[in-house]
PDB file of C-alpha atoms in Angstrom:
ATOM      1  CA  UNK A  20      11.391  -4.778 -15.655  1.00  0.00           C
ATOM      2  CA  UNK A  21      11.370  -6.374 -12.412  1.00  0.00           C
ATOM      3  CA  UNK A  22       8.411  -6.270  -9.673  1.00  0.00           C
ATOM      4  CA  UNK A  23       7.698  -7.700  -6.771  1.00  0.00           C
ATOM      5  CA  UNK A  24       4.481  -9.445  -5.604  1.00  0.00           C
ATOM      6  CA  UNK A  25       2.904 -10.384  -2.177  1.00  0.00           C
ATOM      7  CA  UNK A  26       0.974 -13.080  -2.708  1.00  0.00           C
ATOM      8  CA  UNK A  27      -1.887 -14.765  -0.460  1.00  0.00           C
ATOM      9  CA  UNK A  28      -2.670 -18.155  -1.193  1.00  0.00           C
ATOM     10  CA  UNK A  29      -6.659 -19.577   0.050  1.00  0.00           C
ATOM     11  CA  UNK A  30      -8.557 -16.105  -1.480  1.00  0.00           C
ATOM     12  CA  UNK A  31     -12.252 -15.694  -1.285  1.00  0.00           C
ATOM     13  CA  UNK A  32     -11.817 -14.076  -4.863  1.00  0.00           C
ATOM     14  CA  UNK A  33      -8.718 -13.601  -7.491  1.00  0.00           C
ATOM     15  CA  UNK A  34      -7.908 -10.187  -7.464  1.00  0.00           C
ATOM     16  CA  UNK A  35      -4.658  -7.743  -7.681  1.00  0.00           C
ATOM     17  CA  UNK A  36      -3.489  -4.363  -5.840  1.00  0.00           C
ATOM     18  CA  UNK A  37      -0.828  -2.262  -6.756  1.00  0.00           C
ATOM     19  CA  UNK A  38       0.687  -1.037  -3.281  1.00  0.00           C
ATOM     20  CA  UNK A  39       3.320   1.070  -4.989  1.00  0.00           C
ATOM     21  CA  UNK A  40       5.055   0.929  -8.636  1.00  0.00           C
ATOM     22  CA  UNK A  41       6.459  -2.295  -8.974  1.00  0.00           C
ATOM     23  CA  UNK A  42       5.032  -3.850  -6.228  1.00  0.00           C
ATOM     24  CA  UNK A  43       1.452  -5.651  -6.081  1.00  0.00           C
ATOM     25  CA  UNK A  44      -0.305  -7.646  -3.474  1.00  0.00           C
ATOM     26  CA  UNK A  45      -2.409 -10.668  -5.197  1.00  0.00           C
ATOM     27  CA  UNK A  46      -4.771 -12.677  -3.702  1.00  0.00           C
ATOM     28  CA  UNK A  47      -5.536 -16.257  -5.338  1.00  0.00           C
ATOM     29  CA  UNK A  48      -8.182 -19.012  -4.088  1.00  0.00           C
ATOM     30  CA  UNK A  49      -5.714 -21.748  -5.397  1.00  0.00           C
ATOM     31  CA  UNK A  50      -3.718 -23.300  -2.214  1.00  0.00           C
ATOM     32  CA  UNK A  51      -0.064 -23.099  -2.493  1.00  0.00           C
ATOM     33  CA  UNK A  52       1.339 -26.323  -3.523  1.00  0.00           C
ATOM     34  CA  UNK A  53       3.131 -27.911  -6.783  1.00  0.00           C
ATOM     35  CA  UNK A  54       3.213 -24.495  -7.917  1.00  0.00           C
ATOM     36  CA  UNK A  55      -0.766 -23.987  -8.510  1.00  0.00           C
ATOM     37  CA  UNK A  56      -0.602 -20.358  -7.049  1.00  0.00           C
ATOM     38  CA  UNK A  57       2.083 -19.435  -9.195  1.00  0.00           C
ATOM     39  CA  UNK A  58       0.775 -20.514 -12.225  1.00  0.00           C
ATOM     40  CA  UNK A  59      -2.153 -18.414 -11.028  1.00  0.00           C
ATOM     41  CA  UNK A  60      -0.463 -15.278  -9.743  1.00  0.00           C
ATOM     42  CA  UNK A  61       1.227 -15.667 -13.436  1.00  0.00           C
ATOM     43  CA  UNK A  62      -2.123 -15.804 -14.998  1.00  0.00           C
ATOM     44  CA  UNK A  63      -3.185 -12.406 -13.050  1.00  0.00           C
ATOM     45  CA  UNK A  64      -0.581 -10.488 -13.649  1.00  0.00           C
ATOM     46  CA  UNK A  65      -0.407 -11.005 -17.425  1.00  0.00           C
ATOM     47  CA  UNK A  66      -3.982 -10.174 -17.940  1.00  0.00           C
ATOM     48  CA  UNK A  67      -2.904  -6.975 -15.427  1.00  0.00           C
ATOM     49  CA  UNK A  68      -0.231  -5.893 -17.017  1.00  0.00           C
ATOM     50  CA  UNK A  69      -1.407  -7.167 -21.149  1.00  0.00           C
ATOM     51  CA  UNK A  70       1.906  -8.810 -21.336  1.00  0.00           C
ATOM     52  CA  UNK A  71       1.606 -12.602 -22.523  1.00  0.00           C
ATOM     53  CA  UNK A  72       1.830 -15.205 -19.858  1.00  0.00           C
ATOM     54  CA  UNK A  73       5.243 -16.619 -21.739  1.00  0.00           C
ATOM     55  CA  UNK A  74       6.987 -13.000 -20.931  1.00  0.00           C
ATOM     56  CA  UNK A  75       6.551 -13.437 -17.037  1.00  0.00           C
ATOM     57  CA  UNK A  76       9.070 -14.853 -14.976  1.00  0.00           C
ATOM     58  CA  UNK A  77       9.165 -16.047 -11.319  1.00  0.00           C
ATOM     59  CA  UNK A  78      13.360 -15.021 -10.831  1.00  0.00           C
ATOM     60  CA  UNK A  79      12.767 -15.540  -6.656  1.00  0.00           C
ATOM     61  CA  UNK A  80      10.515 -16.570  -4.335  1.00  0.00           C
ATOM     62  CA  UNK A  81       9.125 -19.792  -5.541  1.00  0.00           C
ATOM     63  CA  UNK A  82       8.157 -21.150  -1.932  1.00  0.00           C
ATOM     64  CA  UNK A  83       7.664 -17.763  -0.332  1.00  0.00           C
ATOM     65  CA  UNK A  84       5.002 -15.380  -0.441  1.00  0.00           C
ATOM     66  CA  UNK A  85       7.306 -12.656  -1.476  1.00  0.00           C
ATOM     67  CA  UNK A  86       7.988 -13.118  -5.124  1.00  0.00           C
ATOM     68  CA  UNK A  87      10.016 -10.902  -7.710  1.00  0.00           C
ATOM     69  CA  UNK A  88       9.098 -11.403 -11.509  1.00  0.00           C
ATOM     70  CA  UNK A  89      10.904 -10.019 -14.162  1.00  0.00           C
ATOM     71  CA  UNK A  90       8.426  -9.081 -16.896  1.00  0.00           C
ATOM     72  CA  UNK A  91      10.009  -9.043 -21.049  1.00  0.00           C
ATOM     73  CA  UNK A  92       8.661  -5.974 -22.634  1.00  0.00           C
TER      74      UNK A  92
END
């Protein structure tokens, strides 16, 4: 399964919206760089979702703040 994520880096809080299916907005207080906002966006979605952290994947979107994931089931 495949989703895509909006993500905005410098958050007051952590927290996660579901715009439509398969497509979130996140919001992390990490700042984006070396990867600490994905690691966290990661972190969100797999207690989201229940899905370990190891079955998430970041397939585009590394520097951008439009992401797709694919998620193992």
């Amino acid at each position: 399964m495949k989703i895509k994520v909006k993500v905005k880096p410098n958050a007051k809080k952590n927290e996660i919206k579901e715009i439509e299916p398969d497509y979130y907005e996140i919001r992390v207080t990490v700042v984006p760089e070396k990867g600490k906002a994905n690691k966290k966006v990661i972190e969100i979605l797999s207690k989201h979702l229940k899905v370990p952290k190891s079955k998430i994947k970041l397939i585009k979107g590394e520097t951008s703040r439009e992401k797709i994931f694919e998620i193992e089931k």
